[in-house]
Amino acid sequence: MIINHPLLGPRDASEFVYKGDASLIERPDWQADNAAELFHDYLYLRDNPAGEHQELWYHEQGDRSWLVVTRNTLTHDITNVELARDAVLAKQAKKSGRGEK
Amino acid sequence: MKHRGLKYSGFKVIKEALTGHKGWKPVWRTPKPKKEYDVVIVGGGGHGLATAYYLAKEFGLTNVAVLEKGWIGSGNVGRNTTIVRSNYLLPGNEPFYEFSMKLWENLEQDFNYNAMVSQRGILNLFHNDAGRDAYARRGNAMMLAGADAVLLDQDGVREMYPCLDFENARFPIKGGLLQPRGGTVRHDAVAWGYARGADSRGVDIIQNCEVTGMVIENGVCSGVETSQGTIKAKKVAVCVAGSSSRVMSMAGMRLPIESHVLQAFVSEGLKPILPGVVTFGAGHFYVSQSDKGGLVFGGDIDGYNSYAQRGNLPVVEDVCEGGMALMPMIGRARLLRMWGGVMDMSMDGSPFIDKTHIDGLYFNGGWCYGGFKATPASGWCYAHLLAKDEPHPVATEYRLDRFQRGAMIDEKGMGAQPNLH
C-alpha cells in the first residue's frame, strides 16, 4: 500500500506504524460520571467496519507525523490522507460552527 | 448409528478409480431450513460444525441447524497452517488448550473419519538466556495443566533438526521448548468429519444461507433473518470468527475485536527435511512440512484492519527473512502458493465463548490467529454453554466483560493493541 503523505508525497506503508481506528483521537471526558464505562468503550470496543475506515497511521520511519487515513478494508484502497492535526481542527471548526447557529 | 466406516475401503477406492469416480455419495444431506430450531448456529466453519457435533453427541440436542453463507469449511478452517498445540502460559488459557489437545488425540476414533492427526511435535526455539528462562517458565505452566513439555539444549535441537542455522551470527539457536504431543491435522477433514457426524445425528447443515439480520424484541433474540427466510430459534449461537463484528453489529453490538489479515505460504514439494513444527524465537516465523512435501509456513499478521483475505508484500518479505535466518536452505525453495485469511484480533489476544446481554444470543469468536488448534474444545465448550447456560470449567475466563473487570488474558502483555498480539 502507498500512503500519499500530505507533506512528503507518496510513501510506502511499511514506513508507518498502524495505530487503529481514528476515533481514538477523541478521548472521553475523564470527569464524566460514567467515565469508567466511557473509557472502557473508548479503549476496548471497535466498530471494525467492512468498507470505509478512518484510521491512524504514525510515520515512525519518516517525519513522525500522525495521519488520518481513509481506507477501504475490503479492497485496501486509500481515498483520503490528512494530518491528524488538520483532521482534529476541521472537526472542531465544524462543531463550533454548528454551536453558533 | 449406521456403520459408516464401510463406505470407505481400499477395494472401494480401486473400484471407483476404474469406474470414473461416479459412485461417491455426499456424506451429509442438503436440507431445506425448518421454521424453528432449538439452536441455530451461525457459521459453518470448524468451530460451528464442532459445536453442532458436540451438541448432538454429548448434550443430546439434535434440533439444531448450522447456517453457512458459502460452503462449509470455506473460511479459516480451510485457510490455516494446520498446527495443533497446547503450549500456552496463562491459567485462563492453558487448561482450555490442553482440553483441546486431548480431544484432538481421540478425534478420529470419536467421529470415525481420517483427519490425519499427526503428533509430530512442535518446537519453539530460543536464542538467548532470556528466551530460555521464558520457555522454562512456560514449560512448567504447561505441565501444571497436565500438558507435556521438554526443554531442549542446543544438542537436543541439533539432533532433531540438523538443517537449522545454529551458528547464525545474530540469532544463534541455543535450544528450544518441545511439546511432543503437538503437531498437525488435515484441516479440511476436520470440518468434513464434524459435518458428517453432526448431520448423521440429525443436525441440519444449511449452506448458501447468509444471515442478514437478527430477530430481537425486548432484549430477547428469537431467531435470524436469512437469505432463505426467517428461521426461529430458542438460542442463536454466532460463531463466525473473522466476521464477528459484522454479524454482531446486526444485534447492535460493538466488540473488543479488530479484523486483520494473516498470510500463509506453501513451497514446492521437497524431500522430507522437517519432521515436526518449528518456530523461530527471534522473529515471527513458523514452519512445518506437509505430507506432500511442501513447506507450510507463516509469520506475523499484516497489522491493519482488513477483510480482503489477501495481504501485502512487506509482510511477505518479513516472513521470508525469518525463514532465511532460521533455515537458509529455504532460500532455494520456490513458493508454490500464498493466501490470506481474516482474523478476529481481540484486545488481549484471547478468545470469547460467552452469552451476550441479549437473551438467547450467544457469541464465540476473537480467536486471533490461533483458532484451528482450539476447534474441538471451542465446539465442546460452546455446546456446553448452549446446553447448560453455564460455561465449561476450562472456558470460564472467556467472557466478554473481562476488560471491564480488569481480567484480561494477555499472553504477550501487549495491552489493547490488537496488531501486537
PDB file of N, CA, C and O in Angstrom, chain B residues 190-221:
ATOM      1  N   VAL B 190     -11.203 -31.997   9.176  1.00  0.00           N
ATOM      2  CA  VAL B 190     -11.808 -31.692  10.474  1.00  0.00           C
ATOM      3  C   VAL B 190     -13.232 -31.166  10.264  1.00  0.00           C
ATOM      4  O   VAL B 190     -14.189 -31.612  10.911  1.00  0.00           O
ATOM      5  N   ALA B 191     -13.357 -30.224   9.307  1.00  0.00           N
ATOM      6  CA  ALA B 191     -14.697 -29.688   9.003  1.00  0.00           C
ATOM      7  C   ALA B 191     -15.608 -30.803   8.487  1.00  0.00           C
ATOM      8  O   ALA B 191     -16.761 -30.931   8.922  1.00  0.00           O
ATOM      9  N   TRP B 192     -15.090 -31.630   7.584  1.00  0.00           N
ATOM     10  CA  TRP B 192     -15.925 -32.667   6.978  1.00  0.00           C
ATOM     11  C   TRP B 192     -16.324 -33.726   8.009  1.00  0.00           C
ATOM     12  O   TRP B 192     -17.460 -34.199   8.015  1.00  0.00           O
ATOM     13  N   GLY B 193     -15.377 -34.102   8.853  1.00  0.00           N
ATOM     14  CA  GLY B 193     -15.674 -35.124   9.866  1.00  0.00           C
ATOM     15  C   GLY B 193     -16.739 -34.654  10.841  1.00  0.00           C
ATOM     16  O   GLY B 193     -17.678 -35.393  11.171  1.00  0.00           O
ATOM     17  N   TYR B 194     -16.603 -33.412  11.308  1.00  0.00           N
ATOM     18  CA  TYR B 194     -17.610 -32.855  12.219  1.00  0.00           C
ATOM     19  C   TYR B 194     -18.955 -32.706  11.512  1.00  0.00           C
ATOM     20  O   TYR B 194     -20.007 -32.978  12.095  1.00  0.00           O
ATOM     21  N   ALA B 195     -18.914 -32.282  10.243  1.00  0.00           N
ATOM     22  CA  ALA B 195     -20.163 -32.085   9.499  1.00  0.00           C
ATOM     23  C   ALA B 195     -20.898 -33.417   9.354  1.00  0.00           C
ATOM     24  O   ALA B 195     -22.104 -33.508   9.609  1.00  0.00           O
ATOM     25  N   ARG B 196     -20.177 -34.461   8.958  1.00  0.00           N
ATOM     26  CA  ARG B 196     -20.823 -35.755   8.777  1.00  0.00           C
ATOM     27  C   ARG B 196     -21.371 -36.277  10.105  1.00  0.00           C
ATOM     28  O   ARG B 196     -22.495 -36.786  10.180  1.00  0.00           O
ATOM     29  N   GLY B 197     -20.571 -36.115  11.172  1.00  0.00           N
ATOM     30  CA  GLY B 197     -21.013 -36.606  12.479  1.00  0.00           C
ATOM     31  C   GLY B 197     -22.245 -35.868  12.980  1.00  0.00           C
ATOM     32  O   GLY B 197     -23.134 -36.458  13.593  1.00  0.00           O
ATOM     33  N   ALA B 198     -22.302 -34.546  12.723  1.00  0.00           N
ATOM     34  CA  ALA B 198     -23.465 -33.766  13.155  1.00  0.00           C
ATOM     35  C   ALA B 198     -24.683 -34.128  12.309  1.00  0.00           C
ATOM     36  O   ALA B 198     -25.787 -34.363  12.828  1.00  0.00           O
ATOM     37  N   ASP B 199     -24.483 -34.191  11.007  1.00  0.00           N
ATOM     38  CA  ASP B 199     -25.578 -34.484  10.077  1.00  0.00           C
ATOM     39  C   ASP B 199     -26.206 -35.850  10.382  1.00  0.00           C
ATOM     40  O   ASP B 199     -27.434 -35.988  10.419  1.00  0.00           O
ATOM     41  N   SER B 200     -25.387 -36.842  10.635  1.00  0.00           N
ATOM     42  CA  SER B 200     -25.922 -38.193  10.862  1.00  0.00           C
ATOM     43  C   SER B 200     -26.697 -38.267  12.166  1.00  0.00           C
ATOM     44  O   SER B 200     -27.471 -39.192  12.377  1.00  0.00           O
ATOM     45  N   ARG B 201     -26.513 -37.291  13.041  1.00  0.00           N
ATOM     46  CA  ARG B 201     -27.281 -37.252  14.296  1.00  0.00           C
ATOM     47  C   ARG B 201     -28.486 -36.331  14.186  1.00  0.00           C
ATOM     48  O   ARG B 201     -29.144 -36.038  15.180  1.00  0.00           O
ATOM     49  N   GLY B 202     -28.748 -35.802  13.003  1.00  0.00           N
ATOM     50  CA  GLY B 202     -29.975 -35.047  12.798  1.00  0.00           C
ATOM     51  C   GLY B 202     -29.818 -33.550  12.677  1.00  0.00           C
ATOM     52  O   GLY B 202     -30.803 -32.830  12.491  1.00  0.00           O
ATOM     53  N   VAL B 203     -28.576 -33.040  12.776  1.00  0.00           N
ATOM     54  CA  VAL B 203     -28.356 -31.601  12.625  1.00  0.00           C
ATOM     55  C   VAL B 203     -28.531 -31.214  11.150  1.00  0.00           C
ATOM     56  O   VAL B 203     -28.044 -31.912  10.266  1.00  0.00           O
ATOM     57  N   ASP B 204     -29.246 -30.117  10.892  1.00  0.00           N
ATOM     58  CA  ASP B 204     -29.399 -29.614   9.522  1.00  0.00           C
ATOM     59  C   ASP B 204     -28.245 -28.669   9.199  1.00  0.00           C
ATOM     60  O   ASP B 204     -28.098 -27.618   9.832  1.00  0.00           O
ATOM     61  N   ILE B 205     -27.443 -29.025   8.208  1.00  0.00           N
ATOM     62  CA  ILE B 205     -26.380 -28.136   7.740  1.00  0.00           C
ATOM     63  C   ILE B 205     -26.893 -27.438   6.485  1.00  0.00           C
ATOM     64  O   ILE B 205     -27.141 -28.081   5.465  1.00  0.00           O
ATOM     65  N   ILE B 206     -27.096 -26.117   6.597  1.00  0.00           N
ATOM     66  CA  ILE B 206     -27.729 -25.370   5.502  1.00  0.00           C
ATOM     67  C   ILE B 206     -26.708 -24.416   4.906  1.00  0.00           C
ATOM     68  O   ILE B 206     -26.343 -23.406   5.509  1.00  0.00           O
ATOM     69  N   GLN B 207     -26.249 -24.774   3.701  1.00  0.00           N
ATOM     70  CA  GLN B 207     -25.231 -23.971   3.040  1.00  0.00           C
ATOM     71  C   GLN B 207     -25.887 -22.918   2.158  1.00  0.00           C
ATOM     72  O   GLN B 207     -27.077 -22.968   1.883  1.00  0.00           O
ATOM     73  N   ASN B 208     -25.079 -21.955   1.706  1.00  0.00           N
ATOM     74  CA  ASN B 208     -25.590 -20.838   0.890  1.00  0.00           C
ATOM     75  C   ASN B 208     -26.762 -20.138   1.574  1.00  0.00           C
ATOM     76  O   ASN B 208     -27.733 -19.767   0.942  1.00  0.00           O
ATOM     77  N   CYS B 209     -26.659 -19.996   2.869  1.00  0.00           N
ATOM     78  CA  CYS B 209     -27.729 -19.374   3.657  1.00  0.00           C
ATOM     79  C   CYS B 209     -27.089 -18.284   4.526  1.00  0.00           C
ATOM     80  O   CYS B 209     -26.532 -18.568   5.581  1.00  0.00           O
ATOM     81  N   GLU B 210     -27.153 -17.054   4.017  1.00  0.00           N
ATOM     82  CA  GLU B 210     -26.488 -15.949   4.716  1.00  0.00           C
ATOM     83  C   GLU B 210     -27.436 -15.313   5.721  1.00  0.00           C
ATOM     84  O   GLU B 210     -28.597 -15.028   5.387  1.00  0.00           O
ATOM     85  N   VAL B 211     -26.946 -15.083   6.921  1.00  0.00           N
ATOM     86  CA  VAL B 211     -27.742 -14.372   7.922  1.00  0.00           C
ATOM     87  C   VAL B 211     -27.684 -12.887   7.604  1.00  0.00           C
ATOM     88  O   VAL B 211     -26.611 -12.304   7.457  1.00  0.00           O
ATOM     89  N   THR B 212     -28.874 -12.263   7.473  1.00  0.00           N
ATOM     90  CA  THR B 212     -28.931 -10.854   7.101  1.00  0.00           C
ATOM     91  C   THR B 212     -29.479  -9.979   8.227  1.00  0.00           C
ATOM     92  O   THR B 212     -29.460  -8.760   8.121  1.00  0.00           O
ATOM     93  N   GLY B 213     -29.957 -10.601   9.288  1.00  0.00           N
ATOM     94  CA  GLY B 213     -30.459  -9.814  10.417  1.00  0.00           C
ATOM     95  C   GLY B 213     -30.794 -10.710  11.594  1.00  0.00           C
ATOM     96  O   GLY B 213     -30.896 -11.932  11.459  1.00  0.00           O
ATOM     97  N   MET B 214     -30.938 -10.072  12.751  1.00  0.00           N
ATOM     98  CA  MET B 214     -31.316 -10.804  13.968  1.00  0.00           C
ATOM     99  C   MET B 214     -32.743 -10.400  14.343  1.00  0.00           C
ATOM    100  O   MET B 214     -33.108  -9.235  14.222  1.00  0.00           O
ATOM    101  N   VAL B 215     -33.507 -11.367  14.817  1.00  0.00           N
ATOM    102  CA  VAL B 215     -34.849 -11.055  15.318  1.00  0.00           C
ATOM    103  C   VAL B 215     -34.734 -10.820  16.821  1.00  0.00           C
ATOM    104  O   VAL B 215     -34.591 -11.753  17.602  1.00  0.00           O
ATOM    105  N   ILE B 216     -34.755  -9.536  17.197  1.00  0.00           N
ATOM    106  CA  ILE B 216     -34.580  -9.198  18.614  1.00  0.00           C
ATOM    107  C   ILE B 216     -35.716  -8.286  19.046  1.00  0.00           C
ATOM    108  O   ILE B 216     -35.968  -7.253  18.425  1.00  0.00           O
ATOM    109  N   GLU B 217     -36.437  -8.699  20.087  1.00  0.00           N
ATOM    110  CA  GLU B 217     -37.508  -7.861  20.635  1.00  0.00           C
ATOM    111  C   GLU B 217     -37.412  -7.859  22.151  1.00  0.00           C
ATOM    112  O   GLU B 217     -37.284  -8.920  22.765  1.00  0.00           O
ATOM    113  N   ASN B 218     -37.482  -6.691  22.737  1.00  0.00           N
ATOM    114  CA  ASN B 218     -37.442  -6.545  24.196  1.00  0.00           C
ATOM    115  C   ASN B 218     -36.260  -7.274  24.831  1.00  0.00           C
ATOM    116  O   ASN B 218     -36.391  -7.956  25.841  1.00  0.00           O
ATOM    117  N   GLY B 219     -35.100  -7.178  24.167  1.00  0.00           N
ATOM    118  CA  GLY B 219     -33.907  -7.792  24.740  1.00  0.00           C
ATOM    119  C   GLY B 219     -33.850  -9.294  24.634  1.00  0.00           C
ATOM    120  O   GLY B 219     -33.077  -9.932  25.339  1.00  0.00           O
ATOM    121  N   VAL B 220     -34.704  -9.860  23.771  1.00  0.00           N
ATOM    122  CA  VAL B 220     -34.672 -11.314  23.579  1.00  0.00           C
ATOM    123  C   VAL B 220     -34.470 -11.614  22.095  1.00  0.00           C
ATOM    124  O   VAL B 220     -35.184 -11.080  21.243  1.00  0.00           O
ATOM    125  N   CYS B 221     -33.498 -12.480  21.796  1.00  0.00           N
ATOM    126  CA  CYS B 221     -33.254 -12.883  20.417  1.00  0.00           C
ATOM    127  C   CYS B 221     -34.014 -14.182  20.162  1.00  0.00           C
ATOM    128  O   CYS B 221     -33.828 -15.163  20.875  1.00  0.00           O
TER     129      CYS B 221
END
